XYZ file of C-alpha atoms in Angstrom:
675
model
C -44.894 15.700 -68.624
C -45.215 12.572 -71.216
C -46.861 10.161 -68.750
C -45.301 6.661 -69.884
C -48.216 3.448 -68.055
C -46.402 -0.390 -67.537
C -48.073 -2.840 -67.095
C -45.772 -5.786 -68.108
C -42.018 -5.906 -66.590
C -39.445 -4.029 -68.369
C -36.458 -4.858 -69.275
C -34.630 -8.315 -68.520
C -37.024 -8.672 -66.083
C -39.731 -11.254 -66.148
C -42.964 -11.537 -64.298
C -45.145 -14.200 -62.704
C -48.476 -11.985 -61.561
C -50.417 -14.037 -59.580
C -53.820 -13.072 -60.084
C -54.549 -9.288 -60.999
C -52.067 -7.764 -58.934
C -49.817 -5.908 -60.528
C -48.210 -2.079 -60.304
C -48.596 0.395 -63.246
C -45.705 2.730 -63.147
C -46.271 6.611 -64.497
C -43.649 9.462 -64.791
C -45.138 12.747 -62.734
C -43.951 16.101 -61.686
C -41.009 16.196 -59.012
C -43.196 17.196 -55.102
C -41.244 16.317 -52.873
C -42.158 16.780 -49.166
C -39.970 18.784 -46.759
C -36.778 16.475 -46.449
C -35.954 18.818 -43.558
C -38.580 16.897 -41.138
C -39.400 14.094 -39.603
C -37.392 11.889 -37.295
C -34.059 9.954 -37.209
C -34.008 6.575 -38.578
C -31.282 6.050 -36.562
C -29.565 4.729 -39.887
C -26.359 5.743 -39.506
C -23.014 2.871 -40.566
C -22.988 0.914 -44.106
C -25.237 -1.468 -45.830
C -27.032 -2.175 -42.646
C -31.206 -2.742 -41.969
C -32.466 0.201 -38.731
C -35.472 -0.867 -36.398
C -38.465 -2.002 -37.318
C -41.008 1.137 -37.768
C -44.789 1.213 -37.022
C -47.131 2.652 -39.530
C -49.001 5.766 -39.081
C -51.724 3.155 -40.624
C -51.873 -0.165 -42.822
C -50.563 -0.240 -46.140
C -51.417 -2.571 -48.336
C -48.927 -4.157 -50.734
C -48.127 -5.882 -53.756
C -51.630 -8.471 -52.076
C -51.067 -8.086 -48.652
C -51.532 -5.525 -45.703
C -48.517 -4.120 -43.084
C -48.301 -1.860 -40.298
C -44.158 -1.882 -39.754
C -41.086 -0.575 -42.116
C -37.834 -1.205 -42.263
C -35.525 0.637 -43.628
C -32.580 0.210 -44.998
C -29.093 2.396 -45.451
C -28.305 1.888 -49.128
C -32.384 3.589 -50.829
C -33.927 0.540 -49.322
C -37.395 -0.026 -47.786
C -38.116 -3.534 -46.769
C -41.928 -5.063 -45.401
C -40.293 -7.851 -44.926
C -39.227 -7.225 -41.092
C -36.836 -10.156 -40.395
C -34.152 -7.995 -41.741
C -34.692 -5.291 -39.154
C -30.746 -4.007 -37.757
C -28.869 -6.855 -39.377
C -27.105 -6.359 -42.786
C -27.929 -4.687 -46.265
C -27.225 -6.573 -49.113
C -24.380 -4.821 -51.346
C -22.761 -5.431 -54.371
C -26.338 -6.091 -56.912
C -24.980 -8.307 -60.324
C -27.953 -8.836 -61.986
C -31.091 -8.012 -62.431
C -34.187 -6.985 -60.428
C -36.136 -9.257 -58.940
C -33.329 -11.717 -57.959
C -32.465 -14.642 -55.472
C -29.869 -11.646 -53.792
C -32.955 -8.635 -53.160
C -34.483 -8.521 -50.087
C -37.907 -9.683 -50.617
C -41.678 -6.873 -49.914
C -38.671 -4.130 -50.943
C -39.401 -0.694 -52.573
C -35.998 1.293 -53.908
C -35.612 4.378 -54.150
C -33.016 3.688 -55.732
C -31.083 1.270 -54.057
C -27.410 1.504 -54.615
C -24.776 1.612 -52.138
C -24.579 4.356 -49.891
C -22.813 5.539 -46.569
C -24.497 7.438 -44.614
C -21.975 6.809 -41.377
C -20.318 10.071 -43.733
C -23.071 12.301 -44.020
C -26.218 13.487 -44.149
C -29.792 12.909 -42.845
C -31.906 9.432 -43.622
C -35.786 10.142 -41.734
C -39.613 9.599 -41.743
C -42.178 11.955 -40.896
C -46.286 11.593 -41.580
C -47.921 14.547 -43.481
C -51.569 15.694 -44.850
C -55.265 14.309 -42.591
C -56.209 11.206 -42.595
C -57.798 8.702 -44.310
C -55.400 11.094 -47.530
C -52.938 10.919 -45.217
C -49.188 10.373 -46.458
C -45.618 8.383 -45.176
C -42.330 9.841 -45.668
C -38.947 8.502 -46.193
C -36.315 11.089 -46.596
C -33.040 10.828 -47.842
C -30.333 13.458 -47.683
C -27.522 14.917 -48.860
C -25.925 10.713 -48.171
C -22.858 10.381 -49.507
C -22.180 6.792 -52.103
C -19.893 4.775 -51.108
C -16.373 5.139 -52.705
C -17.390 8.675 -54.613
C -18.092 10.038 -50.906
C -18.015 13.592 -52.797
C -21.021 13.167 -54.875
C -24.625 13.418 -52.904
C -28.253 11.172 -52.464
C -31.389 12.298 -51.873
C -34.811 11.097 -52.572
C -38.302 10.424 -50.807
C -40.298 7.250 -51.012
C -44.209 8.688 -49.862
C -46.396 5.520 -49.042
C -50.484 7.265 -49.253
C -52.815 5.966 -47.320
C -56.010 4.212 -48.683
C -54.988 4.375 -52.452
C -51.770 2.327 -51.173
C -50.186 4.626 -54.227
C -46.497 4.482 -54.103
C -44.044 7.818 -55.766
C -40.815 8.208 -55.568
C -38.580 12.242 -55.826
C -35.293 12.154 -57.129
C -33.392 15.331 -55.857
C -30.180 14.703 -57.610
C -28.724 10.544 -57.853
C -25.043 10.890 -58.880
C -22.904 7.962 -61.192
C -20.094 6.294 -59.588
C -19.336 4.443 -62.395
C -16.173 3.278 -60.113
C -17.847 0.980 -57.792
C -19.624 -1.832 -58.856
C -19.999 -0.754 -62.809
C -22.846 2.332 -61.131
C -24.960 -0.339 -60.427
C -28.667 0.897 -59.197
C -32.089 -0.244 -59.266
C -35.415 1.713 -59.101
C -38.056 -0.303 -58.797
C -40.643 -2.748 -56.559
C -39.242 -6.701 -55.577
C -43.020 -9.145 -54.120
C -39.909 -11.516 -54.659
C -37.472 -13.687 -56.543
C -40.112 -13.379 -59.658
C -41.801 -10.310 -59.655
C -40.680 -7.416 -58.900
C -42.056 -4.040 -61.602
C -38.272 -1.361 -62.141
C -38.762 1.663 -63.992
C -37.818 2.008 -67.298
C -34.182 2.076 -68.180
C -33.135 1.670 -64.857
C -32.241 -1.534 -64.303
C -28.702 -3.169 -63.244
C -26.742 -2.899 -65.293
C -27.369 -0.102 -66.832
C -25.931 3.249 -65.683
C -28.230 6.690 -65.514
C -28.388 9.520 -63.170
C -31.510 11.938 -62.349
C -32.289 15.477 -61.005
C -35.504 15.803 -59.716
C -37.540 13.324 -61.460
C -40.772 11.379 -59.754
C -42.626 8.419 -60.499
C -45.687 6.625 -59.843
C -46.216 3.051 -58.575
C -50.831 2.470 -58.893
C -51.403 -0.712 -57.507
C -53.848 -3.381 -59.928
C -55.936 -5.818 -58.025
C -56.077 -5.958 -54.443
C -54.648 -3.142 -52.832
C -56.089 -1.260 -55.903
C -57.508 1.623 -53.025
C -60.458 4.746 -53.767
C -57.162 7.092 -54.782
C -58.193 10.996 -53.804
C -58.694 12.683 -57.251
C -61.623 15.316 -55.164
C -59.318 17.329 -54.367
C -57.621 21.609 -54.328
C -54.435 22.443 -53.948
C -51.899 24.254 -54.473
C -49.623 26.658 -52.087
C -48.318 29.611 -49.769
C -46.036 32.620 -49.933
C -45.284 35.777 -48.720
C -45.727 38.139 -51.642
C -43.019 41.024 -50.499
C -44.187 43.746 -53.990
C -47.683 42.427 -54.051
C -47.313 41.565 -57.496
C -49.310 38.404 -56.436
C -46.809 36.322 -58.422
C -43.924 33.956 -55.821
C -40.934 35.572 -57.184
C -37.201 34.042 -56.187
C -36.806 35.893 -52.811
C -40.267 35.299 -51.887
C -40.391 32.760 -49.629
C -43.095 30.329 -49.124
C -45.017 29.969 -45.400
C -44.381 26.334 -43.609
C -47.230 25.151 -40.614
C -50.337 27.114 -43.056
C -53.473 26.160 -42.676
C -55.879 26.012 -45.605
C -59.439 25.281 -44.974
C -62.633 24.044 -46.657
C -65.773 25.472 -46.277
C -64.025 26.865 -43.292
C -63.289 23.267 -41.810
C -65.370 21.192 -42.861
C -61.336 20.028 -44.661
C -58.545 21.192 -44.123
C -55.211 21.027 -44.508
C -51.699 22.678 -43.622
C -48.687 23.393 -46.377
C -45.320 21.827 -45.615
C -41.442 22.955 -45.971
C -41.834 24.254 -49.177
C -45.586 25.773 -48.701
C -47.110 23.483 -50.954
C -50.349 21.760 -49.492
C -53.687 19.658 -50.523
C -56.855 18.561 -49.274
C -58.952 15.788 -50.236
C -62.679 15.643 -49.952
C -65.455 14.702 -51.089
C -66.995 15.800 -53.987
C -69.259 19.447 -53.433
C -68.671 23.113 -53.878
C -66.842 24.645 -51.744
C -65.068 28.436 -49.797
C -61.125 28.181 -49.471
C -59.494 30.002 -47.504
C -56.115 30.784 -45.343
C -56.195 30.776 -41.405
C -53.815 33.065 -40.783
C -52.480 33.446 -37.373
C -50.594 35.570 -36.751
C -50.711 40.048 -37.992
C -48.067 41.197 -40.078
C -49.853 40.052 -42.675
C -51.405 42.473 -45.254
C -54.253 40.029 -46.796
C -53.823 38.556 -49.476
C -54.725 38.223 -53.876
C -57.409 35.988 -53.788
C -60.298 37.925 -54.859
C -62.793 38.826 -51.557
C -60.027 36.479 -50.111
C -61.060 32.997 -49.982
C -61.861 30.948 -53.644
C -64.899 29.705 -55.186
C -64.953 25.703 -56.742
C -66.818 22.689 -57.267
C -64.810 19.433 -56.885
C -66.313 16.669 -59.046
C -64.147 13.745 -60.478
C -61.040 16.452 -60.703
C -58.796 18.069 -58.875
C -58.901 22.094 -59.116
C -55.084 22.277 -58.801
C -53.240 26.001 -58.074
C -55.706 27.384 -55.357
C -52.136 29.897 -53.902
C -52.999 31.638 -52.047
C -49.989 35.216 -52.217
C -49.696 37.509 -48.824
C -48.640 40.675 -49.234
C -46.836 41.885 -45.415
C -47.757 44.728 -43.414
C -44.030 45.348 -42.335
C -41.022 43.035 -43.666
C -39.663 41.406 -39.628
C -39.013 37.770 -38.128
C -41.177 37.130 -35.467
C -39.153 34.493 -33.728
C -40.768 32.720 -31.649
C -40.009 29.961 -28.381
C -42.145 28.444 -24.993
C -41.333 25.952 -22.895
C -43.487 22.981 -20.646
C -43.544 20.354 -18.456
C -46.328 17.993 -17.682
C -47.216 17.299 -13.566
C -43.954 17.275 -11.696
C -43.882 13.986 -9.476
C -41.540 13.793 -6.823
C -37.435 11.756 -7.396
C -38.879 10.971 -10.615
C -39.262 12.238 -14.021
C -41.286 14.369 -15.880
C -41.510 15.103 -19.978
C -40.912 18.212 -20.970
C -41.309 20.619 -24.470
C -40.194 23.661 -26.462
C -41.259 24.907 -28.676
C -40.663 27.272 -31.361
C -41.812 29.164 -34.485
C -40.731 31.916 -36.652
C -44.874 33.413 -37.100
C -42.800 36.618 -39.272
C -42.239 36.701 -42.659
C -38.206 37.289 -43.259
C -36.152 34.197 -42.476
C -34.437 34.216 -39.304
C -30.997 33.031 -39.127
C -28.170 31.467 -36.373
C -31.699 30.800 -33.726
C -30.144 29.618 -30.505
C -33.098 28.348 -27.633
C -30.900 28.695 -24.795
C -32.305 26.775 -21.625
C -32.859 27.334 -17.221
C -32.621 25.584 -14.740
C -33.082 25.732 -11.157
C -31.371 24.136 -8.736
C -33.617 20.910 -8.277
C -34.032 19.841 -11.773
C -31.552 18.568 -14.010
C -31.491 16.891 -17.533
C -32.211 13.135 -18.611
C -32.098 13.277 -22.363
C -33.367 15.591 -25.254
C -33.864 14.521 -29.025
C -32.286 17.501 -29.852
C -27.742 17.856 -29.063
C -27.742 21.239 -27.016
C -24.756 22.191 -24.741
C -23.667 23.725 -21.670
C -22.588 27.336 -21.266
C -23.390 27.585 -17.532
C -24.866 25.949 -14.409
C -28.196 25.001 -15.288
C -27.976 27.295 -18.218
C -28.325 24.821 -21.324
C -28.387 26.113 -25.457
C -29.559 23.937 -28.326
C -28.694 25.325 -31.630
C -31.594 24.980 -34.138
C -30.310 26.720 -37.058
C -32.428 28.993 -39.993
C -35.511 29.186 -39.257
C -38.145 29.590 -42.303
C -41.459 31.988 -42.517
C -43.804 30.050 -40.537
C -41.591 26.976 -39.647
C -42.147 25.794 -36.574
C -39.648 22.609 -34.435
C -40.096 21.108 -30.580
C -37.453 19.858 -28.671
C -38.651 16.611 -26.107
C -36.951 16.134 -22.973
C -37.806 13.675 -20.487
C -35.461 15.798 -16.258
C -34.836 14.295 -13.601
C -37.166 15.544 -10.779
C -35.723 16.047 -7.419
C -36.845 14.473 -3.852
C -38.332 17.299 -2.529
C -41.818 17.818 -0.725
C -44.733 17.757 -2.249
C -45.928 21.824 -2.585
C -42.578 22.765 -3.863
C -41.839 25.020 -7.028
C -39.992 23.496 -9.937
C -39.162 26.114 -11.972
C -37.600 26.471 -16.020
C -37.071 28.945 -18.993
C -36.475 29.532 -22.440
C -34.788 32.661 -24.432
C -34.917 32.066 -28.767
C -32.032 34.495 -30.559
C -31.761 35.462 -33.908
C -29.454 37.115 -35.903
C -32.306 39.153 -37.843
C -32.283 42.882 -37.434
C -36.085 43.144 -36.949
C -37.742 41.287 -35.108
C -41.897 42.003 -35.511
C -42.795 40.966 -31.365
C -39.576 40.783 -28.974
C -42.065 40.332 -26.492
C -42.590 36.849 -27.388
C -38.606 35.494 -27.775
C -38.651 33.798 -23.819
C -40.790 31.880 -21.700
C -41.300 30.248 -18.756
C -43.142 27.784 -16.991
C -42.847 26.658 -12.900
C -44.796 23.265 -11.730
C -46.221 22.495 -8.015
C -44.863 18.969 -7.126
C -47.338 16.623 -6.673
C -47.855 12.778 -5.404
C -50.670 12.506 -7.420
C -52.030 13.392 -10.615
C -55.692 12.618 -13.428
C -53.576 11.910 -16.398
C -56.095 12.924 -19.105
C -57.062 16.586 -17.100
C -56.885 19.974 -18.680
C -55.660 22.944 -15.351
C -54.976 27.111 -15.986
C -52.173 29.412 -14.544
C -52.742 30.430 -11.224
C -52.740 33.498 -11.134
C -50.549 33.825 -8.145
C -47.308 32.321 -10.799
C -47.067 28.870 -9.148
C -48.048 26.235 -10.874
C -51.651 24.909 -12.535
C -55.197 24.552 -10.504
C -58.284 23.747 -11.179
C -60.087 27.148 -10.424
C -58.860 30.491 -9.357
C -59.798 33.764 -9.162
C -59.393 35.858 -12.216
C -59.665 39.956 -12.203
C -61.135 40.876 -15.803
C -58.278 41.504 -17.867
C -56.291 38.387 -16.296
C -54.958 36.036 -19.729
C -55.769 32.344 -19.582
C -53.286 29.777 -20.093
C -54.225 26.688 -20.006
C -52.137 23.197 -20.614
C -54.024 19.759 -21.426
C -52.452 17.173 -20.059
C -52.826 13.032 -21.689
C -51.051 9.701 -20.625
C -52.016 6.506 -22.787
C -53.280 3.586 -21.187
C -54.169 1.675 -24.188
C -52.515 -1.529 -24.708
C -50.603 -0.178 -27.369
C -48.783 2.765 -28.643
C -50.814 5.383 -30.044
C -50.379 6.573 -33.532
C -52.569 10.143 -33.373
C -53.035 12.176 -30.782
C -55.595 15.147 -31.882
C -57.868 17.077 -29.198
C -60.876 19.280 -29.434
C -60.879 22.254 -26.983
C -64.595 24.541 -27.748
C -64.092 27.465 -26.159
C -66.261 29.766 -24.466
C -66.771 32.163 -27.780
C -68.494 34.698 -25.262
C -66.368 35.370 -22.866
C -63.084 34.778 -24.319
C -61.065 36.577 -26.830
C -60.541 33.739 -30.016
C -58.594 36.197 -32.371
C -56.372 36.025 -28.664
C -55.237 32.644 -29.229
C -51.882 31.423 -29.219
C -50.232 27.522 -29.323
C -48.202 27.559 -26.633
C -45.415 24.719 -25.384
C -45.989 20.418 -26.390
C -44.780 17.989 -25.605
C -44.481 16.639 -29.231
C -44.686 18.343 -32.644
C -48.527 19.361 -33.702
C -50.349 21.347 -35.715
C -52.751 23.353 -34.884
C -56.200 24.900 -36.053
C -58.464 27.416 -34.812
C -62.239 26.574 -36.691
C -65.253 28.516 -35.454
C -64.456 28.541 -31.296
C -63.232 24.794 -31.597
C -59.653 24.206 -31.654
C -58.299 20.838 -32.447
C -54.811 20.152 -31.784
C -53.260 17.691 -33.611
C -50.142 15.033 -32.922
C -49.459 13.761 -36.017
C -47.776 10.111 -36.503
C -46.739 10.911 -31.894
C -46.184 6.971 -31.615
C -46.953 7.403 -27.989
C -46.053 3.643 -25.825
C -47.923 2.098 -23.616
C -47.894 3.242 -19.896
C -47.160 -0.167 -19.171
C -44.452 -0.278 -21.958
C -42.904 2.983 -21.288
C -44.311 5.056 -18.331
C -42.462 8.634 -18.575
C -43.126 8.209 -22.228
C -47.071 7.912 -22.557
C -47.343 11.282 -20.957
C -47.728 14.831 -23.738
C -49.787 17.596 -23.053
C -49.821 20.971 -24.605
C -49.930 24.863 -23.310
C -52.223 27.871 -24.880
C -53.514 31.345 -23.854
C -56.354 33.435 -25.062
C -57.332 36.949 -23.379
C -61.003 37.977 -22.094
C -64.089 39.386 -23.667
C -62.810 43.299 -22.049
C -66.353 43.848 -19.885
C -66.921 40.847 -17.587
C -68.572 41.974 -15.041
C -67.411 40.805 -10.774
C -69.174 37.012 -10.675
C -68.168 36.232 -13.466
C -67.833 32.651 -14.566
C -65.605 31.053 -17.118
C -65.326 26.869 -17.895
C -63.352 25.291 -20.358
C -62.402 21.692 -20.590
C -61.441 19.090 -23.578
C -61.607 16.031 -25.226
C -58.506 13.355 -26.017
C -58.766 10.526 -28.728
C -56.367 7.952 -28.388
C -56.656 7.466 -32.913
C -60.389 5.934 -33.467
C -60.751 5.405 -30.390
C -64.017 6.837 -27.953
C -62.728 10.542 -26.024
C -61.326 10.483 -22.978
C -62.642 14.276 -21.050
C -60.708 15.707 -19.001
C -61.823 17.367 -15.680
C -63.442 21.320 -15.864
C -61.356 24.054 -15.174
C -62.989 27.322 -13.607
C -62.656 31.007 -13.123
C -64.483 33.420 -10.909
C -64.633 36.798 -11.607
C -65.070 36.968 -7.451
C -67.982 39.110 -5.995
C -66.594 41.532 -3.742
C -63.887 42.805 -6.974
C -64.256 45.822 -9.414
C -62.441 46.376 -12.432
C -61.378 49.581 -13.410
C -60.062 50.227 -17.565
C -57.336 53.084 -17.118
C -54.640 54.333 -13.929
C -56.918 56.097 -12.146
C -60.358 55.607 -11.209
C -63.723 56.462 -12.780
C -65.983 56.984 -9.891
C -67.658 56.212 -6.494
C -71.040 54.062 -6.357
C -71.910 55.595 -2.412
C -73.662 54.330 -0.130
C -72.011 50.763 -0.680
C -74.404 49.321 0.207
C -77.474 51.626 -0.257
C -81.064 51.261 0.340
C -83.224 53.760 -2.046
C -80.752 55.389 -4.449
C -77.091 55.683 -5.700
C -75.361 58.556 -6.238
C -72.537 57.940 -9.218
C -69.953 60.706 -8.264
C -67.460 60.744 -11.898
C -64.229 61.205 -11.068
C -62.788 62.485 -14.708
C -64.541 64.805 -16.927
C -65.751 63.005 -19.260
C -69.685 61.826 -20.190
C -70.831 57.600 -19.815
C -72.972 55.605 -19.000
C -74.054 53.964 -15.408
C -75.559 50.259 -15.998
C -76.683 48.118 -13.121
C -77.588 44.685 -13.071
C -79.420 42.077 -11.414
C -76.929 38.802 -10.598
C -78.852 36.973 -13.753
C -77.683 39.274 -16.022
C -80.845 41.590 -16.598
C -80.345 45.409 -16.903
C -82.327 47.388 -14.301
C -81.188 50.356 -14.492
C -79.544 52.269 -17.230
C -79.074 56.905 -16.233
C -75.839 58.587 -18.234
C -73.715 60.944 -16.252
C -74.092 64.709 -18.020
C -72.889 66.260 -14.490
C -70.345 64.861 -12.008
C -72.562 63.741 -9.461
C -76.731 61.734 -10.661
C -78.158 60.262 -8.379
C -79.502 57.319 -9.261
C -83.401 55.931 -7.786
C -82.983 51.573 -6.314
C -86.052 51.574 -3.877
C -87.884 49.390 -5.667
C -84.814 46.450 -6.134
C -85.255 43.652 -4.446
C -82.242 43.950 -1.434
C -78.938 42.051 -3.215
C -76.553 41.970 -4.565
C -76.062 44.410 -7.759
C -72.955 44.467 -10.541
C -72.567 47.690 -11.783
C -71.112 48.931 -15.288
C -69.458 52.190 -16.744
C -69.229 52.504 -20.417
C -68.486 55.059 -22.358
C -69.273 53.936 -26.248
C -70.109 51.140 -25.187
C -66.035 50.632 -24.101
C -66.027 49.645 -20.409
C -64.479 51.750 -18.078
C -64.904 50.192 -14.779
C -67.138 47.307 -13.495
C -68.210 46.857 -10.185
C -70.731 45.276 -7.105
C -73.268 47.593 -5.433
C -75.515 45.611 -2.398
C -78.598 46.665 -1.209
C -79.625 46.221 2.135
């Protein structure tokens, strides 16, 4: 697309430039972020400005940095916070800049809209620091007077480079109202402005799928992340390595450079971009579900060199093993305190490769819990039963419902439970076992706000330590609270998993108190709550809490005496990490593990002295291995017959651990004691 560069003001505009501060305006391809994601700006009335919105990063506009923005109903945003919750002026009668237009504003374009009649106005955060982008989306907002005409566009603010982009999906012309007035550009003050050519008053114009970039020159000019890799991720049903009309983008797919040195996630259209420093990189995707077979990239990854260039079209076309949706839901809460409120969250996803439609989530509370507030409307379907209408879930699409629950005044130790069920209409669900989730918490009197607990194997709440069997799955919950003096823009949790005792390939992310992304790099799982804007406890104590859950299975073959420990580090913005306590799970020494439905062998006498006997209970050749408590192997015998004697005369008195295995696979494990 031909690029149009302008360093002077355009038609009908007189410009006074202070020093070297200016903007160049360039036509760019239409490439918006998802219109459906983000937080409502609460701008639902005609001709109004909303409340002050904190920016997730400092943004330099013309000649100064700003940390807050105000979103208007008429396609305008401003860094002038004095206009918050006030009138958004209309009509437009003179070209921009002018004394009637709001200063320090971005018009994308400004025109007379009426969000009271429909559509959505949202803001969102995407990307990875220091190249994040703050997005303001107007989607299908009716024009004033011409109410059947719908307007959709985005304003994107780029961290570090301080670039402003506008992406118009559809800008119709309502020529019968205010002469069809619409202006696309920037106003600094009544004398300084930068406007797209042909898009100032009184021109009448329309636009479909176009984009413009406003790049700062002067004080705000920052380094542009040109050293990057971008592409898209999509389902490839017919294995032709092309995205055909019926093949869907995959959202929330992590793409890694050098296995996590840099990383990013695909958006609602399947596109991703990773900013990085010059160097050589292997670009791969992190596939979390078993329903994708392979991608079209030789070896599964790109080998690229970036050095002052942008490597585009690093696409991943993922073939499928079976066409299916996989809708899942999980529910969780933080620690519950009696006579108070508890923060809760419902996390849902489509982990499959095909969309599911008319999706609903049913929530059930026990009789001691009631809903105080939720982030999504619901209908009551029965006693303590509620339903949330989700709609269509695309492949990889996830969402989060945030709740505040009222907790009863029962005594400490009382157990409170809640559960959720997700239902869709697509006939083939890859894994119906994850269509429901539940949570039970035991009332506590007080707790550390930044802590880690593991689900008790008896099903009653979360504990710091617990005895387990070798086959038990472990479910962890990490809770956090902002105890600082201001809101936290981002919260990041890093959890280093014991890959010698836990099967990393079985990792399953669960419910969270707010939307999050995650990636598993080696044995480190990173949860990113971007743009969470977590308030300080001194301002909003209930809202200052958060949590995330995940589950993982053990490696096979753990012997009695095995200990699995885990803790996490919590980062609030750029502060030093807060470390949680350590959870401890132990397989008791007096336990035995049998794989299957029958005993594999009997070990006797137990306790014994100079020898032990292994009596096979099944007709299968196997090995007997004996270890001391330090894990050192002290005996090994091949069991060729049904009864085998093992000499233990030279062993010291004490406790030993045994393992019965066949071709390396554990059949049974337990404890033997020498007197």
